[in-house]
GROMACS .gro file of C-alpha atoms in nm:
model
  231
    1MET     CA    1   0.382   0.845  -1.807
    2LYS     CA    2   0.556   0.957  -1.475
    3GLU     CA    3   0.906   0.941  -1.415
    4ILE     CA    4   1.033   0.810  -1.073
    5SER     CA    5   1.388   0.773  -0.937
    6VAL     CA    6   1.460   0.504  -0.696
    7THR     CA    7   1.744   0.297  -0.541
    8ILE     CA    8   1.753  -0.071  -0.579
    9ASP     CA    9   1.902  -0.263  -0.292
   10LEU     CA   10   2.104  -0.538  -0.445
   11GLY     CA   11   2.198  -0.705  -0.120
   12ASN     CA   12   2.538  -0.725   0.046
   13GLY     CA   13   2.542  -0.357   0.084
   14ASP     CA   14   2.536  -0.296  -0.286
   15LYS     CA   15   2.279  -0.049  -0.434
   16ARG     CA   16   2.194   0.118  -0.772
   17GLN     CA   17   2.004   0.410  -0.871
   18GLU     CA   18   1.730   0.358  -1.131
   19THR     CA   19   1.482   0.578  -1.314
   20PHE     CA   20   1.151   0.411  -1.402
   21GLN     CA   21   0.867   0.516  -1.615
   22VAL     CA   22   0.527   0.456  -1.457
   23SER     CA   23   0.213   0.437  -1.661
   24ASN     CA   24  -0.058   0.306  -1.423
   25VAL     CA   25  -0.133   0.298  -1.056
   26ILE     CA   26  -0.368   0.026  -0.896
   27VAL     CA   27  -0.479   0.010  -0.540
   28VAL     CA   28  -0.621  -0.328  -0.436
   29GLY     CA   29  -0.874  -0.342  -0.174
   30TYR     CA   30  -1.002  -0.653  -0.004
   31GLY     CA   31  -0.685  -0.840  -0.054
   32GLY     CA   32  -0.681  -1.064   0.248
   33ARG     CA   33  -0.563  -1.434   0.195
   34ASN     CA   34  -0.838  -1.571   0.417
   35ILE     CA   35  -1.154  -1.512   0.248
   36GLU     CA   36  -1.370  -1.562   0.568
   37LYS     CA   37  -1.188  -1.275   0.733
   38VAL     CA   38  -1.245  -1.068   0.422
   39MET     CA   39  -1.613  -1.126   0.420
   40GLU     CA   40  -1.624  -1.046   0.790
   41HIS     CA   41  -1.446  -0.716   0.717
   42ILE     CA   42  -1.692  -0.638   0.439
   43HIS     CA   43  -1.978  -0.701   0.671
   44GLU     CA   44  -1.840  -0.477   0.944
   45LEU     CA   45  -1.794  -0.189   0.696
   46GLU     CA   46  -2.155  -0.246   0.590
   47GLN     CA   47  -2.263  -0.155   0.935
   48ILE     CA   48  -2.111   0.185   0.896
   49GLY     CA   49  -2.246   0.255   0.558
   50VAL     CA   50  -1.981   0.128   0.339
   51SER     CA   51  -2.119  -0.056   0.034
   52PRO     CA   52  -1.964  -0.396  -0.036
   53PRO     CA   53  -1.710  -0.433  -0.337
   54SER     CA   54  -1.853  -0.581  -0.669
   55THR     CA   55  -1.532  -0.799  -0.700
   56ILE     CA   56  -1.296  -0.970  -0.438
   57PRO     CA   57  -1.021  -0.824  -0.431
   58ALA     CA   58  -1.166  -0.497  -0.553
   59ILE     CA   59  -0.943  -0.297  -0.784
   60TYR     CA   60  -0.930   0.098  -0.776
   61PRO     CA   61  -0.727   0.269  -1.055
   62GLN     CA   62  -0.548   0.590  -0.963
   63LYS     CA   63  -0.409   0.885  -1.128
   64LEU     CA   64  -0.045   0.897  -1.179
   65SER     CA   65  -0.041   1.230  -0.997
   66SER     CA   66  -0.138   1.055  -0.682
   67LEU     CA   67   0.213   0.900  -0.625
   68THR     CA   68   0.438   1.103  -0.408
   69PHE     CA   69   0.777   1.075  -0.240
   70ASN     CA   70   0.711   1.396  -0.045
   71ASP     CA   71   0.767   1.380   0.348
   72SER     CA   72   0.417   1.544   0.397
   73ILE     CA   73   0.068   1.526   0.231
   74ARG     CA   74  -0.225   1.772   0.225
   75VAL     CA   75  -0.556   1.620   0.275
   76ASN     CA   76  -0.927   1.784   0.297
   77GLY     CA   77  -1.072   1.725   0.630
   78GLY     CA   78  -0.957   1.537   0.951
   79GLU     CA   79  -1.082   1.172   0.888
   80THR     CA   80  -0.801   1.044   0.678
   81SER     CA   81  -0.558   0.769   0.758
   82GLY     CA   82  -0.274   0.575   0.597
   83GLU     CA   83  -0.230   0.194   0.525
   84ALA     CA   84   0.077   0.015   0.502
   85GLU     CA   85   0.089  -0.204   0.207
   86TYR     CA   86   0.356  -0.404  -0.016
   87VAL     CA   87   0.383  -0.240  -0.339
   88LEU     CA   88   0.484  -0.427  -0.660
   89PHE     CA   89   0.644  -0.278  -0.990
   90ASN     CA   90   0.768  -0.442  -1.311
   91ASP     CA   91   0.983  -0.225  -1.541
   92GLY     CA   92   0.926  -0.435  -1.839
   93ASN     CA   93   1.199  -0.675  -1.749
   94GLU     CA   94   1.178  -0.786  -1.373
   95TRP     CA   95   0.957  -0.742  -1.056
   96PHE     CA   96   1.047  -0.520  -0.767
   97VAL     CA   97   0.884  -0.473  -0.423
   98THR     CA   98   0.863  -0.177  -0.185
   99VAL     CA   99   0.634  -0.039   0.065
  100GLY     CA  100   0.372   0.245   0.032
  101SER     CA  101   0.057   0.390   0.199
  102ASP     CA  102  -0.282   0.383   0.065
  103HIS     CA  103  -0.378   0.700   0.250
  104THR     CA  104  -0.763   0.713   0.233
  105ASP     CA  105  -1.062   0.954   0.326
  106ARG     CA  106  -1.272   0.752   0.566
  107LEU     CA  107  -1.549   0.991   0.539
  108ILE     CA  108  -1.592   0.982   0.155
  109GLU     CA  109  -1.538   0.614   0.194
  110LYS     CA  110  -1.893   0.566   0.338
  111GLU     CA  111  -2.016   0.685  -0.004
  112ASP     CA  112  -1.778   0.590  -0.273
  113ILE     CA  113  -1.467   0.387  -0.207
  114GLN     CA  114  -1.306   0.476  -0.539
  115LYS     CA  115  -1.346   0.857  -0.448
  116SER     CA  116  -1.192   0.804  -0.116
  117LYS     CA  117  -0.875   0.648  -0.272
  118GLU     CA  118  -0.863   0.926  -0.514
  119ALA     CA  119  -0.914   1.218  -0.255
  120CYS     CA  120  -0.559   1.143  -0.097
  121PRO     CA  121  -0.208   1.118  -0.207
  122LYS     CA  122  -0.035   0.771  -0.226
  123PRO     CA  123   0.316   0.803  -0.062
  124LEU     CA  124   0.576   0.545  -0.179
  125ALA     CA  125   0.929   0.459  -0.047
  126THR     CA  126   1.223   0.521  -0.282
  127LEU     CA  127   1.399   0.201  -0.182
  128PHE     CA  128   1.298  -0.113  -0.375
  129TRP     CA  129   1.395  -0.483  -0.356
  130LYS     CA  130   1.425  -0.741  -0.644
  131LEU     CA  131   1.127  -0.968  -0.584
  132LYS     CA  132   1.326  -1.264  -0.682
  133ASP     CA  133   1.542  -1.213  -0.357
  134VAL     CA  134   1.238  -1.238  -0.126
  135GLU     CA  135   1.018  -1.480  -0.307
  136GLN     CA  136   1.142  -1.786  -0.125
  137HIS     CA  137   1.059  -1.627   0.227
  138TRP     CA  138   0.779  -1.415   0.125
  139ASP     CA  139   0.539  -1.498   0.409
  140GLU     CA  140   0.805  -1.385   0.667
  141LEU     CA  141   0.815  -1.025   0.557
  142ILE     CA  142   0.647  -0.803   0.798
  143LEU     CA  143   0.444  -0.495   0.738
  144ARG     CA  144   0.433  -0.230   1.026
  145SER     CA  145   0.304   0.131   1.070
  146TRP     CA  146   0.299   0.374   1.345
  147ILE     CA  147   0.050   0.673   1.396
  148THR     CA  148   0.117   0.993   1.592
  149ASP     CA  149  -0.190   1.177   1.713
  150ASN     CA  150  -0.252   1.420   2.015
  151THR     CA  151  -0.193   1.125   2.250
  152GLY     CA  152   0.158   1.053   2.121
  153ARG     CA  153   0.329   0.792   1.884
  154ARG     CA  154   0.222   0.406   1.890
  155MET     CA  155   0.231   0.115   1.668
  156TYR     CA  156  -0.085   0.102   1.438
  157GLN     CA  157  -0.021  -0.219   1.232
  158GLU     CA  158   0.199  -0.523   1.244
  159ASN     CA  159   0.151  -0.841   1.048
  160ASN     CA  160   0.346  -1.080   0.829
  161LEU     CA  161   0.237  -1.129   0.474
  162THR     CA  162   0.026  -1.426   0.553
  163ALA     CA  163  -0.238  -1.185   0.597
  164LEU     CA  164  -0.241  -1.090   0.247
  165LEU     CA  165  -0.275  -1.252  -0.109
  166PRO     CA  166   0.081  -1.391  -0.231
  167VAL     CA  167   0.227  -1.211  -0.533
  168HIS     CA  168   0.144  -1.458  -0.793
  169GLU     CA  169  -0.211  -1.506  -0.677
  170LEU     CA  170  -0.267  -1.128  -0.668
  171LEU     CA  171  -0.127  -1.097  -1.017
  172ASP     CA  172  -0.344  -1.379  -1.146
  173LYS     CA  173  -0.652  -1.193  -1.005
  174LEU     CA  174  -0.545  -0.877  -1.166
  175ARG     CA  175  -0.521  -1.046  -1.507
  176GLU     CA  176  -0.857  -1.215  -1.458
  177PHE     CA  177  -0.986  -0.877  -1.429
  178GLY     CA  178  -0.839  -0.765  -1.768
  179TYR     CA  179  -0.511  -0.633  -1.644
  180GLU     CA  180  -0.309  -0.843  -1.898
  181ASN     CA  181  -0.010  -0.607  -1.936
  182LEU     CA  182   0.116  -0.501  -1.585
  183SER     CA  183   0.453  -0.343  -1.703
  184ASN     CA  184   0.516  -0.014  -1.558
  185THR     CA  185   0.232  -0.047  -1.338
  186ILE     CA  186   0.259   0.042  -0.945
  187ILE     CA  187   0.042  -0.198  -0.749
  188PHE     CA  188  -0.070  -0.140  -0.390
  189SER     CA  189  -0.153  -0.487  -0.241
  190GLY     CA  190  -0.416  -0.386   0.015
  191THR     CA  191  -0.336  -0.376   0.387
  192VAL     CA  192  -0.309  -0.569   0.718
  193PRO     CA  193  -0.554  -0.521   0.998
  194THR     CA  194  -0.499  -0.233   1.233
  195LEU     CA  195  -0.448  -0.275   1.598
  196GLU     CA  196  -0.715  -0.042   1.725
  197GLY     CA  197  -0.950   0.057   1.424
  198PHE     CA  198  -0.897   0.378   1.220
  199VAL     CA  199  -0.686   0.655   1.392
  200TYR     CA  200  -0.661   1.002   1.237
  201GLY     CA  201  -0.318   1.156   1.317
  202SER     CA  202  -0.061   1.392   1.213
  203LYS     CA  203   0.220   1.162   1.116
  204PHE     CA  204   0.245   0.821   0.972
  205GLU     CA  205   0.523   0.581   0.959
  206TYR     CA  206   0.544   0.256   0.770
  207GLU     CA  207   0.793  -0.028   0.689
  208LEU     CA  208   0.841  -0.358   0.522
  209GLU     CA  209   1.094  -0.580   0.705
  210ASP     CA  210   1.281  -0.879   0.574
  211PRO     CA  211   1.396  -1.066   0.875
  212VAL     CA  212   1.562  -1.329   0.667
  213LEU     CA  213   1.796  -1.099   0.492
  214ASN     CA  214   1.809  -0.855   0.781
  215ARG     CA  215   1.685  -0.549   0.605
  216ILE     CA  216   1.411  -0.273   0.626
  217ILE     CA  217   1.237  -0.042   0.381
  218ARG     CA  218   1.095   0.232   0.606
  219ASP     CA  219   0.929   0.569   0.514
  220GLU     CA  220   0.728   0.827   0.678
  221TYR     CA  221   0.508   1.140   0.607
  222SER     CA  222   0.330   1.402   0.801
  223ILE     CA  223  -0.047   1.499   0.735
  224VAL     CA  224  -0.153   1.837   0.694
  225VAL     CA  225  -0.517   1.901   0.718
  226GLU     CA  226  -0.681   2.170   0.500
  227GLU     CA  227  -1.035   2.199   0.641
  228VAL     CA  228  -1.310   2.234   0.362
  229SER     CA  229  -1.469   2.579   0.413
  230ALA     CA  230  -1.852   2.591   0.402
  231LEU     CA  231  -2.021   2.741   0.115
   0.00000   0.00000   0.00000
C-alpha cells in the first residue's frame, strides 16, 4: 500500500483533507471513444515501429512507487513527454476524479510500451473532486496541457472528454479484463490528441477544467534529463 494525502473539493468553497491508501496503479492506453480514430492512431504508431496493442483499450499496470506529487521528475534520455489524463480513484466507498500525467519514454515505446510507461514517474494532482458532482456534465470537462521547451511555452493538448471513454464504459472494460475489484486503485484514463505531435520539453503543465461548476484542477512539473552514460 502507498499512502497519499489529498484535498477534496466539496464545492461552494468547502474542502477537506483526506489520506487514502493506494494498492494499485493502472495506466490505460488507446482509450479513445471513437474506435476508428483509435485504429488510425494505432496504424500511425506502427509506421514508426510501435507494435499494436493486444487489447483495446490496453492496460499497463504500474508500480506504486511511480506515483509522485513532486514538482519535478527525473528521466533517462531526452525523448520523454507528458500526457494529460483524467484520473479515477475509489476509496472503497465512493469514486473521485483528478488529473495526472502519464509521462512516457517515447524511445523505449518503440520497443515495449509497458516498459516505456514504467520508465517514467506518474505525476498526480493533490486536489480531487467527487465523481458524482461531475457525472451529469462529464463530456463538458476539458483536459489541457502546456509544454515549455527551448522555443518557449505553448499549449500542447486541449479537448473535452468526448475524446475519451466515459467513466462507466472504461470501468466496464477494466472488469472485462479481470479487474473486478477496483477499490484503492489509481486509474489513468488515456489521453487526448496532441496539437503538434510529441514535444520533448523542460516543463509540463496540465489541468482538468469543469466549466459548469467553474473550477479547475491544475498541476505542473519540471523535467530533469539524466543522460544515460555509454558503457
